[in-house]
mmCIF file of C-alpha atoms and ligand atoms in Angstrom:
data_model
loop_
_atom_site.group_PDB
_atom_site.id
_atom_site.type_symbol
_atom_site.label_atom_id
_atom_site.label_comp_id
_atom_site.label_asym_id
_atom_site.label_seq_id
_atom_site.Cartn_x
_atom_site.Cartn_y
_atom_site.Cartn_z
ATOM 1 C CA UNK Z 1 6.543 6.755 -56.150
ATOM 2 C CA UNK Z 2 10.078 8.521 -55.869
ATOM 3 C CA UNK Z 3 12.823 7.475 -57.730
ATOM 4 C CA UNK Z 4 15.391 7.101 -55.079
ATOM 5 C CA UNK Z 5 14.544 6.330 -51.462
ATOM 6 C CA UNK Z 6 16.874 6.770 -48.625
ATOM 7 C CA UNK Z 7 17.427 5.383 -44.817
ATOM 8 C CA UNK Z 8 14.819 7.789 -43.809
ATOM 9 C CA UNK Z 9 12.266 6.763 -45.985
ATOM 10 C CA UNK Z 10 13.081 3.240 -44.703
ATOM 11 C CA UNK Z 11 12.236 4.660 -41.073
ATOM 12 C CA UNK Z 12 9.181 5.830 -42.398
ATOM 13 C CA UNK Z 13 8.217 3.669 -45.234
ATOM 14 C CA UNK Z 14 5.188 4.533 -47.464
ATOM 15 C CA UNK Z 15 2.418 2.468 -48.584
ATOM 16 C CA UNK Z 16 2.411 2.170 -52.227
ATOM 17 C CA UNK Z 17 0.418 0.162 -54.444
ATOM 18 C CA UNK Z 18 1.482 -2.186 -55.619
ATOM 19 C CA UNK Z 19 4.432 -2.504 -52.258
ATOM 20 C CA UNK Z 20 7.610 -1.738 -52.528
ATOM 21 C CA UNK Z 21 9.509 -4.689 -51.571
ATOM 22 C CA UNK Z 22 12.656 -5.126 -53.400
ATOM 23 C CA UNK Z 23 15.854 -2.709 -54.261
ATOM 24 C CA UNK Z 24 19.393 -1.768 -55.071
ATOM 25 C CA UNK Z 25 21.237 -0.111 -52.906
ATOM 26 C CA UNK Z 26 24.222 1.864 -53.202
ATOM 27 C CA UNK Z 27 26.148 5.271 -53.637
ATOM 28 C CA UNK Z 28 25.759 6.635 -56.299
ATOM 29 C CA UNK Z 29 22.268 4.754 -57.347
ATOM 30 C CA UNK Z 30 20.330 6.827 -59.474
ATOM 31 C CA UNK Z 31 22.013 5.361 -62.708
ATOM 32 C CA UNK Z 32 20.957 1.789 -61.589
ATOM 33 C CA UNK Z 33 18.606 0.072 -64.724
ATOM 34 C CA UNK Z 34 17.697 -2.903 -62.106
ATOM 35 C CA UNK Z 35 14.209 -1.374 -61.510
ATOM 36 C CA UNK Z 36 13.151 -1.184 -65.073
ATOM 37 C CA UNK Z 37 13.869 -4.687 -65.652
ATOM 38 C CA UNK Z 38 12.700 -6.112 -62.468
ATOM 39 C CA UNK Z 39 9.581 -4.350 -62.434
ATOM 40 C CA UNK Z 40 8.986 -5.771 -65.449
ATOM 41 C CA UNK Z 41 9.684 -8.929 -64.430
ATOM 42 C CA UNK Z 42 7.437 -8.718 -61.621
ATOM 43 C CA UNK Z 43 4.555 -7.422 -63.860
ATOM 44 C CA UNK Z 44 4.756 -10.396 -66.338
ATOM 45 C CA UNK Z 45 4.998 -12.903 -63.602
ATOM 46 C CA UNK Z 46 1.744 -10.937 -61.782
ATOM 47 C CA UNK Z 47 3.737 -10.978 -58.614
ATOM 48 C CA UNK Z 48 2.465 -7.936 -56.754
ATOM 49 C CA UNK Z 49 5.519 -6.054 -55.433
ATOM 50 C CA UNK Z 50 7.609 -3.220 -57.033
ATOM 51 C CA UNK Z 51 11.315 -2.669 -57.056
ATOM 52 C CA UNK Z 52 13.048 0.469 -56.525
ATOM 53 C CA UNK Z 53 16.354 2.575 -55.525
ATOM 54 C CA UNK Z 54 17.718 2.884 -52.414
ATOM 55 C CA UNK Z 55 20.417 5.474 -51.883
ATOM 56 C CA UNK Z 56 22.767 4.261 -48.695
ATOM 57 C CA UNK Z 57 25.650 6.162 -47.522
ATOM 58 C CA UNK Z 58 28.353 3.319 -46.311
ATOM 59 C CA UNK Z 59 27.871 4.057 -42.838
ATOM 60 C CA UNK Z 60 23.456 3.926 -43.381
ATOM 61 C CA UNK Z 61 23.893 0.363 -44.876
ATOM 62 C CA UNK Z 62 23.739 -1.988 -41.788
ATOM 63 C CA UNK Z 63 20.727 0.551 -40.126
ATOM 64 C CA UNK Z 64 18.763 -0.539 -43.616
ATOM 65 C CA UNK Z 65 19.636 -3.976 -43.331
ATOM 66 C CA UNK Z 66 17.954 -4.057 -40.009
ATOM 67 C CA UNK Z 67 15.046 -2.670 -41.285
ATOM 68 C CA UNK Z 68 14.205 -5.072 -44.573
ATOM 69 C CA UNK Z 69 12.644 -7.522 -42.519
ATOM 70 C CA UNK Z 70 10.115 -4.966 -40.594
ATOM 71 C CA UNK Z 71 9.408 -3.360 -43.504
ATOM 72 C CA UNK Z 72 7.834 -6.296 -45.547
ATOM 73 C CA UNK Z 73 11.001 -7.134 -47.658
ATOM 74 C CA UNK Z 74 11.644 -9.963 -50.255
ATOM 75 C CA UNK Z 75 14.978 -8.847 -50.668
ATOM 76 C CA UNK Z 76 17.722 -6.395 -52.251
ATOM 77 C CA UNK Z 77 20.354 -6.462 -54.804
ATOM 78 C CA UNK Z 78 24.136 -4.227 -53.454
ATOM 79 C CA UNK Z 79 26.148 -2.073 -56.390
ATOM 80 C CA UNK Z 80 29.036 0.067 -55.523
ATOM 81 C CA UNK Z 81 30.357 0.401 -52.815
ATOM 82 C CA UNK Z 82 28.043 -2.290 -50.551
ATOM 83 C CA UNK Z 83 29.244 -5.883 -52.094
ATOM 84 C CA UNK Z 84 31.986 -6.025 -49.416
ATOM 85 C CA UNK Z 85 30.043 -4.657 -46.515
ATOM 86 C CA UNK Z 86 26.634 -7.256 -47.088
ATOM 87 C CA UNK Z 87 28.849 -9.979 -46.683
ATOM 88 C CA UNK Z 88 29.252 -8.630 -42.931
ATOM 89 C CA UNK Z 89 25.423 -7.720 -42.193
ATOM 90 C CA UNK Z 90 23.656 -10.793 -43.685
ATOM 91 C CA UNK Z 91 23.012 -13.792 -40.985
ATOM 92 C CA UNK Z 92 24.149 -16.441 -43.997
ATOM 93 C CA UNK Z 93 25.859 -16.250 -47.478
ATOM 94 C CA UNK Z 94 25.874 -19.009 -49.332
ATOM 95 C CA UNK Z 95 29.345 -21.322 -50.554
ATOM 96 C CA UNK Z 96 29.997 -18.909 -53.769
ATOM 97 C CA UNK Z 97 29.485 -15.565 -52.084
ATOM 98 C CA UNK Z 98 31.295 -16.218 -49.055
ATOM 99 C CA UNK Z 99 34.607 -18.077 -50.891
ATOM 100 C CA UNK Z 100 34.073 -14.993 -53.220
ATOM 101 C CA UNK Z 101 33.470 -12.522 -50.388
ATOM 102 C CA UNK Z 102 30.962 -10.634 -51.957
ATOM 103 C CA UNK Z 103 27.187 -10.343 -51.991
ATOM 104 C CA UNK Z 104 25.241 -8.435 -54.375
ATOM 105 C CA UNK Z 105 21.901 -10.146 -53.675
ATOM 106 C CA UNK Z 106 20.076 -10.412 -50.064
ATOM 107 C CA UNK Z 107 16.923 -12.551 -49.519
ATOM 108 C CA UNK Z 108 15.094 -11.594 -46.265
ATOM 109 C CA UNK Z 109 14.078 -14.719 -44.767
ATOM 110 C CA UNK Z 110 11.834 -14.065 -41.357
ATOM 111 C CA UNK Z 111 13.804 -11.909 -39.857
ATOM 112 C CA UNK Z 112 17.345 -13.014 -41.086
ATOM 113 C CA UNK Z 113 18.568 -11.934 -44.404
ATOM 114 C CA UNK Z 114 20.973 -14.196 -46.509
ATOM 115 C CA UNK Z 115 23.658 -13.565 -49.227
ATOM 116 C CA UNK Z 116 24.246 -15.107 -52.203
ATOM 117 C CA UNK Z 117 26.263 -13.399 -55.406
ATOM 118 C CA UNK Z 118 24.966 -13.781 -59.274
ATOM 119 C CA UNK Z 119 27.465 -11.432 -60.731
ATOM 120 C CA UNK Z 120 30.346 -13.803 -61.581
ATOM 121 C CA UNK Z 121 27.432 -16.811 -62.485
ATOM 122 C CA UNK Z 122 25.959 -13.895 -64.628
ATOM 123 C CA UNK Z 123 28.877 -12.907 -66.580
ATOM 124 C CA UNK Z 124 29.631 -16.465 -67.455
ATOM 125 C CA UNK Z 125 26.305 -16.833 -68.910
ATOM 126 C CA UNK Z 126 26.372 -13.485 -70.892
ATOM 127 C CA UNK Z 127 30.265 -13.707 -72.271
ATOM 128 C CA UNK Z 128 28.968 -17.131 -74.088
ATOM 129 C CA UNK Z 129 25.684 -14.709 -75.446
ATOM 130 C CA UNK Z 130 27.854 -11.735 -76.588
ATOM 131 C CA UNK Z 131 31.007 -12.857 -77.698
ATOM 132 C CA UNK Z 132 30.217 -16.443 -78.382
ATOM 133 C CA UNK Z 133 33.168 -17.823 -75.921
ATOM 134 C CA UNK Z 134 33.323 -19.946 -72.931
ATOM 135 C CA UNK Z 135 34.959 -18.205 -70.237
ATOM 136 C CA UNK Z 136 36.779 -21.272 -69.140
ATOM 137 C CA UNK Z 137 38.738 -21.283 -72.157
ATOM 138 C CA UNK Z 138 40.450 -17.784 -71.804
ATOM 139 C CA UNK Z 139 43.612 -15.894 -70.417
ATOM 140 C CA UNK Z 140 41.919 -13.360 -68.757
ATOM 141 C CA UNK Z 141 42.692 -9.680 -67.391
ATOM 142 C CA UNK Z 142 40.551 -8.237 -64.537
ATOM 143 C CA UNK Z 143 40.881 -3.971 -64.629
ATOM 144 C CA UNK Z 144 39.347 -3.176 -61.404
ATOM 145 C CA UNK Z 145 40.401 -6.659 -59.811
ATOM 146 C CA UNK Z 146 40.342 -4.879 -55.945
ATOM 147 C CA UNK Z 147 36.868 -4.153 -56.292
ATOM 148 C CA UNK Z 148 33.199 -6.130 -55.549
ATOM 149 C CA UNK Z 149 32.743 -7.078 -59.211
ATOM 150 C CA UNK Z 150 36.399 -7.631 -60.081
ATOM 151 C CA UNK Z 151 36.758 -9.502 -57.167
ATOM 152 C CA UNK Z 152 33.753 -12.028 -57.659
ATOM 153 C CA UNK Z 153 34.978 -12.192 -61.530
ATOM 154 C CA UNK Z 154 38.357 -13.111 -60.664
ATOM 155 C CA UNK Z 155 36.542 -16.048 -58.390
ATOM 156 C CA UNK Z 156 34.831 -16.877 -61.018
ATOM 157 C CA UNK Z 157 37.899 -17.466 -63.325
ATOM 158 C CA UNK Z 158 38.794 -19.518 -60.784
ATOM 159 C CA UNK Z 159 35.622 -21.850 -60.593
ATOM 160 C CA UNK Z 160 35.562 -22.002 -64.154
ATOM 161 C CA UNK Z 161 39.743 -22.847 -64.213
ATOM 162 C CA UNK Z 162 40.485 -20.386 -66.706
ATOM 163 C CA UNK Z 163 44.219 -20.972 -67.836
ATOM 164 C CA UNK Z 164 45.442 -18.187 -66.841
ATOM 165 C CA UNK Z 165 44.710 -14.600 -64.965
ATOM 166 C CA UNK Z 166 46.190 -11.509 -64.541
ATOM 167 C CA UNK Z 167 44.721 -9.066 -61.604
ATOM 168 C CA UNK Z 168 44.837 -5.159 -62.355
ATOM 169 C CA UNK Z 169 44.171 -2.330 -59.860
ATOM 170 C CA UNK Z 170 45.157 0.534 -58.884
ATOM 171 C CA UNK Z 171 45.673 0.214 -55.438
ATOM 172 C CA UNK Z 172 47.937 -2.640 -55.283
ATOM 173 C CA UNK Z 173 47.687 -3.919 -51.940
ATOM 174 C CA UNK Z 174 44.030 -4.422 -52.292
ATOM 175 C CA UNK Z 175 44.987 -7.859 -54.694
ATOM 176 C CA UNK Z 176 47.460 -9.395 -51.870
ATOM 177 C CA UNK Z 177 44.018 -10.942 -50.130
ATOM 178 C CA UNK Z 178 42.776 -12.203 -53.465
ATOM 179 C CA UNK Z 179 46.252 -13.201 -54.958
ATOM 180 C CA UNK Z 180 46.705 -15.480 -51.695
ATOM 181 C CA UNK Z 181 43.049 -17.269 -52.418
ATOM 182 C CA UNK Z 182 43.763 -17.859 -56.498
ATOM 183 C CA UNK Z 183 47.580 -19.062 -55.441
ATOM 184 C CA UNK Z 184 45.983 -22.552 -55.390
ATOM 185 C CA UNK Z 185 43.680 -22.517 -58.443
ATOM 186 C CA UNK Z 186 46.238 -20.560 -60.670
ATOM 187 C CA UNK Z 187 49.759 -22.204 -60.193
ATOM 188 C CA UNK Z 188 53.025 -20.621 -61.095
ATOM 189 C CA UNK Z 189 52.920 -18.341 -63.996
ATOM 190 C CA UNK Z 190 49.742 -18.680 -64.544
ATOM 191 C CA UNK Z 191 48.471 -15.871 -61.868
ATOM 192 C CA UNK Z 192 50.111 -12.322 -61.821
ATOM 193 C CA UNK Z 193 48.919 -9.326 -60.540
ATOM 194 C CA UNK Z 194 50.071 -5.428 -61.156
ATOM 195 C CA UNK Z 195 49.259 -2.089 -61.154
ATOM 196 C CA UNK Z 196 48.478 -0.093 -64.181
ATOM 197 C CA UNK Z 197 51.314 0.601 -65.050
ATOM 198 C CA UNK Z 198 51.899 0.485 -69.011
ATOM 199 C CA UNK Z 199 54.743 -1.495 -69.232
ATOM 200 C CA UNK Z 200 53.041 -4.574 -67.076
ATOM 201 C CA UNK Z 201 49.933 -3.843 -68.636
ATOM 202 C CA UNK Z 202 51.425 -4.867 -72.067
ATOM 203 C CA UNK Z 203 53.566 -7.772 -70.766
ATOM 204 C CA UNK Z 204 50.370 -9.044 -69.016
ATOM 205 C CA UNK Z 205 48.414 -8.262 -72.147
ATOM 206 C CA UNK Z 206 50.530 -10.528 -74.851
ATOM 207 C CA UNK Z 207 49.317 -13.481 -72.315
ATOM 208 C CA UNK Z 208 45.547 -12.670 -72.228
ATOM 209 C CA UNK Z 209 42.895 -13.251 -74.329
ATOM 210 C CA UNK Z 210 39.852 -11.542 -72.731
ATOM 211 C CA UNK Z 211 39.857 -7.775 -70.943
ATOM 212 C CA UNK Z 212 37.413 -7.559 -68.639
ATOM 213 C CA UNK Z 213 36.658 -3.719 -66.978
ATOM 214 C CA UNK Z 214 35.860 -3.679 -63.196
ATOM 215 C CA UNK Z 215 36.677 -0.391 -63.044
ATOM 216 C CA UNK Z 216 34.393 2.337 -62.980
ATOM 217 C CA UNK Z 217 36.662 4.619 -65.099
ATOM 218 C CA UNK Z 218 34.617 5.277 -68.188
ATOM 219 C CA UNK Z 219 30.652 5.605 -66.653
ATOM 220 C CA UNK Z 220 31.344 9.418 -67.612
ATOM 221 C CA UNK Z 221 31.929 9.741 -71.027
ATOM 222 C CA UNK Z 222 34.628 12.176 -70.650
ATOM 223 C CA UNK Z 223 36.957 9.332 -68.985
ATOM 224 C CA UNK Z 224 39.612 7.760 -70.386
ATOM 225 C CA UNK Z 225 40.215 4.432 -71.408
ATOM 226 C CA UNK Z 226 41.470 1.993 -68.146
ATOM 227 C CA UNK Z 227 44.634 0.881 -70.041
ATOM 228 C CA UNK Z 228 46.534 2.709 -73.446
ATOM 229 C CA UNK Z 229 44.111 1.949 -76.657
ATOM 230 C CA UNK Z 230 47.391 0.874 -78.760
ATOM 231 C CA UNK Z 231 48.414 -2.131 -76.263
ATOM 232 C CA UNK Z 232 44.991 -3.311 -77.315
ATOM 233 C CA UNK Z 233 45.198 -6.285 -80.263
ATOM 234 C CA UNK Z 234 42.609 -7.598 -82.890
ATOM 235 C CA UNK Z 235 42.818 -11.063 -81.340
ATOM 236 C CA UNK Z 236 41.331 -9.779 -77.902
ATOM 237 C CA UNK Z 237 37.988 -10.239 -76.147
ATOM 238 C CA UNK Z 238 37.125 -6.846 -74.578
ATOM 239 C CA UNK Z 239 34.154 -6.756 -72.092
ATOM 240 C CA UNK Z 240 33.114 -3.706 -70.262
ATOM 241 C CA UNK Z 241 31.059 -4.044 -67.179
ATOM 242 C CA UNK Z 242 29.569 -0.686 -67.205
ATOM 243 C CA UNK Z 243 26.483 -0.639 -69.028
ATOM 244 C CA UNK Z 244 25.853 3.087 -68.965
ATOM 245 C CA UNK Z 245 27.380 3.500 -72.028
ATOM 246 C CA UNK Z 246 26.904 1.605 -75.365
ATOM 247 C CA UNK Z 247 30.717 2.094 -76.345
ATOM 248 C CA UNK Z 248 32.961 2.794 -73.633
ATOM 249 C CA UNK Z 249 36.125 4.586 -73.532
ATOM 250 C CA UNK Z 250 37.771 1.072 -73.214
ATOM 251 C CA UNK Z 251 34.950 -0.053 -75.987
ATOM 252 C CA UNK Z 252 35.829 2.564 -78.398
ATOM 253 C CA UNK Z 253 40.037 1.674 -78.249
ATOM 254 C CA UNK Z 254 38.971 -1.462 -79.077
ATOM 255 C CA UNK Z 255 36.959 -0.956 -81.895
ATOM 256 C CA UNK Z 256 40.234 1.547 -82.988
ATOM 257 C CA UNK Z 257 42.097 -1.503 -82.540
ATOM 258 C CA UNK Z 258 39.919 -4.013 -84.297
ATOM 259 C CA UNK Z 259 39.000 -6.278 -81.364
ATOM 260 C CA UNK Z 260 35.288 -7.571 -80.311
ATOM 261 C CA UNK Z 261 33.775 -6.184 -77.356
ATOM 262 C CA UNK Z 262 30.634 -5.680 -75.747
ATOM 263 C CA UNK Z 263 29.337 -3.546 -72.590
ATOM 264 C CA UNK Z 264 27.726 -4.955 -69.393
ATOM 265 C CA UNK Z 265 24.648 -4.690 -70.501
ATOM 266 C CA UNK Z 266 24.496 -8.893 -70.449
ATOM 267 C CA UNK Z 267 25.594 -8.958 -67.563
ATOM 268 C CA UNK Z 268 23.279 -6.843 -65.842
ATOM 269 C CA UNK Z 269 20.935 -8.878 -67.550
ATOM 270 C CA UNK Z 270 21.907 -12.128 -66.841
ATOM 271 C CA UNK Z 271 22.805 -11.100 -62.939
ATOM 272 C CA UNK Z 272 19.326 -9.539 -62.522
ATOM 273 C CA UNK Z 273 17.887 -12.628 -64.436
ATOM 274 C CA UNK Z 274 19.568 -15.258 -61.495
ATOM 275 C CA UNK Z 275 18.812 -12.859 -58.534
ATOM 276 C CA UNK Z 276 15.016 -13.120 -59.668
ATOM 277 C CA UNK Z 277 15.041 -17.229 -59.926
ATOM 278 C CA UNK Z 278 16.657 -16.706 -56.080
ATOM 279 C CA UNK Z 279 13.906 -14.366 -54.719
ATOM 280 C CA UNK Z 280 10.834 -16.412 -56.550
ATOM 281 C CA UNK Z 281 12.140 -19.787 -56.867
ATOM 282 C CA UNK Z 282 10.951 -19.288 -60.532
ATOM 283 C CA UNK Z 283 12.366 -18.777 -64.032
ATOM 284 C CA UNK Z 284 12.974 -15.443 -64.844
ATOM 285 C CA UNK Z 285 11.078 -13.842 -68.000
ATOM 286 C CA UNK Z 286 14.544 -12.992 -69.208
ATOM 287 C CA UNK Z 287 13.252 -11.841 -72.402
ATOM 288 C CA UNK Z 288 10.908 -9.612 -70.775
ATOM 289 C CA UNK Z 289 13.850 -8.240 -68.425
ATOM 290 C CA UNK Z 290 15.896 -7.321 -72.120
ATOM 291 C CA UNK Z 291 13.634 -5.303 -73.586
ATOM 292 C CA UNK Z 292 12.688 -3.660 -70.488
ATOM 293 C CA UNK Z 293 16.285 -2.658 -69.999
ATOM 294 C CA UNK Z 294 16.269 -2.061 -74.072
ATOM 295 C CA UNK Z 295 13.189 0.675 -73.314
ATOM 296 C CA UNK Z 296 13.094 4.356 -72.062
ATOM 297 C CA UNK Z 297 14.340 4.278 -68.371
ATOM 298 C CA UNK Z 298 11.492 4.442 -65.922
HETATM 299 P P1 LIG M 301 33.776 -1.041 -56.207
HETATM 300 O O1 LIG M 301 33.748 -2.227 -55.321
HETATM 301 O O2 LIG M 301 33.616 0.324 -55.617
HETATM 302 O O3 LIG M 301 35.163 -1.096 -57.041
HETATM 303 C C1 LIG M 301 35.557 -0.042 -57.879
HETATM 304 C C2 LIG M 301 36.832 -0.443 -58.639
HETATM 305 O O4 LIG M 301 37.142 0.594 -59.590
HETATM 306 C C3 LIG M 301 38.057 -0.579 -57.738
HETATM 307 O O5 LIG M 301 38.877 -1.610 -58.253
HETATM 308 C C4 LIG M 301 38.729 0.789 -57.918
HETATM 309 O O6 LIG M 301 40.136 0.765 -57.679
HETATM 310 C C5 LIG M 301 38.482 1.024 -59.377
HETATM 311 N N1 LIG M 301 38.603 2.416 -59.768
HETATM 312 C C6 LIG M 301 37.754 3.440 -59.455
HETATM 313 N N2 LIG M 301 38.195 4.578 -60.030
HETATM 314 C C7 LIG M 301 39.337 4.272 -60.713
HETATM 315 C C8 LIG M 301 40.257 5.016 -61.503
HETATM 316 N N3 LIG M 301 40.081 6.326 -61.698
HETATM 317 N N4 LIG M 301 41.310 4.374 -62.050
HETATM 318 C C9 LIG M 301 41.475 3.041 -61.862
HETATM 319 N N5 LIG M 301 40.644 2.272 -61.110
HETATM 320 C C10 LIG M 301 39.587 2.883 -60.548
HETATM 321 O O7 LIG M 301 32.635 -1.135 -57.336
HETATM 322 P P2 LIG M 301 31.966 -2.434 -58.025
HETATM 323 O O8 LIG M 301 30.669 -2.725 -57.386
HETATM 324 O O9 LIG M 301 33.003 -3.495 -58.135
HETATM 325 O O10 LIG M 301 31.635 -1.842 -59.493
HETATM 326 C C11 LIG M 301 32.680 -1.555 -60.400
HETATM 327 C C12 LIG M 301 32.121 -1.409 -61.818
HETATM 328 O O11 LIG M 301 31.513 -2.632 -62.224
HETATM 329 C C13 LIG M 301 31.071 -0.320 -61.976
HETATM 330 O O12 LIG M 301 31.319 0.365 -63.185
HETATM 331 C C14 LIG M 301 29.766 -1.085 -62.075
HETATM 332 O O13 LIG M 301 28.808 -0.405 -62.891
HETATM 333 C C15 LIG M 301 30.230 -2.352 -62.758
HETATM 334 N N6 LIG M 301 29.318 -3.502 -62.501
HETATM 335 C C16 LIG M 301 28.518 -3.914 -63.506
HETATM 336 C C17 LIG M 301 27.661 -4.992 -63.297
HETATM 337 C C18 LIG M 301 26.791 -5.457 -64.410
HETATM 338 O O14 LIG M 301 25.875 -6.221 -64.148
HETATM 339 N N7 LIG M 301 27.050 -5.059 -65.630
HETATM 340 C C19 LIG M 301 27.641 -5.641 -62.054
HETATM 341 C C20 LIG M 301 28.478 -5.187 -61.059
HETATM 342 C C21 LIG M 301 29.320 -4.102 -61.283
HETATM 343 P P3 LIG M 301 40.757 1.046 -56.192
HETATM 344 O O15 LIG M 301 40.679 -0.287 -55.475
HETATM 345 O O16 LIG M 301 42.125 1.510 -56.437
HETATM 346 O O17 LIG M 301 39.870 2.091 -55.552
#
């Protein structure tokens, strides 16, 4: 079995034992923990299928797509940059992924495929585990909010009525589409939306309780952090999405600043965990899935 398969290997697609019949896909993927823990899942639950990597250039995605089916399928999971584009190639979302406009898991279903999004859903579930919070009690700011995760987070914030939410990213015309949705769910004041600029940043920041990183500024260690490390008070929630790192760049200001924070590990956790209950109509063996991500990468 190879660690990373591609759209040719799709075309001609080996017979392993046990199959392969489930993925993430994306560019880059190699990184991705999802096989680990959801071959481990499988394993425990004596499901016989295996889980793999799929590396898809943007313009191989909706070729693969067409494939799943043929190819004996259950289903994949999208990372960077597919979220946006499986909302187009999938015959069905479901309610959350298409108001959020994102899918990051696909169920093949005969020979349609629908979309359905356990990122936000997952995040609630592991910012309770980690920091001990509900997310619907917190002003929050979303670095990264023009992307597939900050996007569904910021939707998120919305379902759960957070107070308050400020949107972050870089390229600032990528949050008028989202601004216009959360207009209605966050009145007034209580939406705002910038660039990073360091003077916004810290205005924005005195009203937020909770950083969350969308970026992916800081999955090389050599990165800096998203936003200035002094803006950054003891009273804040910091939670980094990118679980390649223990301490992030954003992470370690924090910890300079004496604020709580934790990495995305959860999340991927709790994400993978939901995307498994949607494939097998089953529990997942969530504490399985942890200590398979907790092990040597496989
Ligand atoms: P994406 O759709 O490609 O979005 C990338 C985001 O990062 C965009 O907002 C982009 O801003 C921003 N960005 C990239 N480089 C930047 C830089 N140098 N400075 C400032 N902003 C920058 O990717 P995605 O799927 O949302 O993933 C984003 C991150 O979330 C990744 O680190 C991924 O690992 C993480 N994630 C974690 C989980 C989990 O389970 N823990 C789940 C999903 C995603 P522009 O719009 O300006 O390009």
């Amino acid at each position: 079995m190879k660690e990373v398969y591609t759209l040719e290997d799709l075309r001609r697609w080996p017979a392993e034992q046990p199959p392969l019949r489930l993925a993430v896909c994306g560019d880059p993927v190699a990184h991705s923990a999802s096989p680990q823990m959801h071959n481990a899942a499988l394993a425990e639950c004596g499901i016989d299928a295996r889980y793999t990597r799929l590396h898809l250039r943007a313009e191989e995605i909706a070729d693969a797509f067409r494939l799943l089916p043929a190819i004996g399928f259950i289903g994949v999971n999208c990372t960077i940059p597919h979220k946006f584009a499986a909302l187009a190639l999938v015959d069905r979302a479901d309610d959350h992924a298409r108001r959020i406009g994102v899918v990051n898991t696909v169920v093949v279903e005969g020979n349609q495929l629908a979309g359905y999004n356990t990122d936000g859903p997952g995040l609630v579930r592991a910012i309770r585990a980690e920091l001990g919070v509900a997310l619907r009690e917190l002003r929050v700011m979303i670095l990264g909010a023009g992307g597939g995760a900050g996007r569904a987070i910021a939707m998120q914030c919305a379902i759960e009525q957070c107070p308050r939410i400020t949107l972050v990213n870089r390229t600032r015309e990528k949050l008028n589409p989202l601004v216009a949705e959360l207009g209605a769910f966050f009145p007034g004041e209580n939406l705002a939306a910038t660039d990073f600029e360091t003077g916004s940043i810290k205005t924005q920041l005195a009203q937020s309780d909770l950083i969350i990183n969308c970026t992916s500024l800081g999955m090389k260690p050599d990165e800096p952090s998203p936003i200035p490390g002094d803006l950054i008070e003891p009273r804040h929630f910091l939670y980094d999405t990118i679980y390649t790192a223990a301490r992030t760049p954003l992470l370690l200001a924090g910890d300079a600043a004496g604020a709580r924070g934790t990495n995305g590990f959860s999340m991927l956790l709790h994400q993978g965990a939901l995307a498994f209950e949607i494939w097998f109509q089953r529990d997942a063996p969530l504490e399985v899935m942890r200590a398979a991500l907790l092990g040597p990468a496989k």
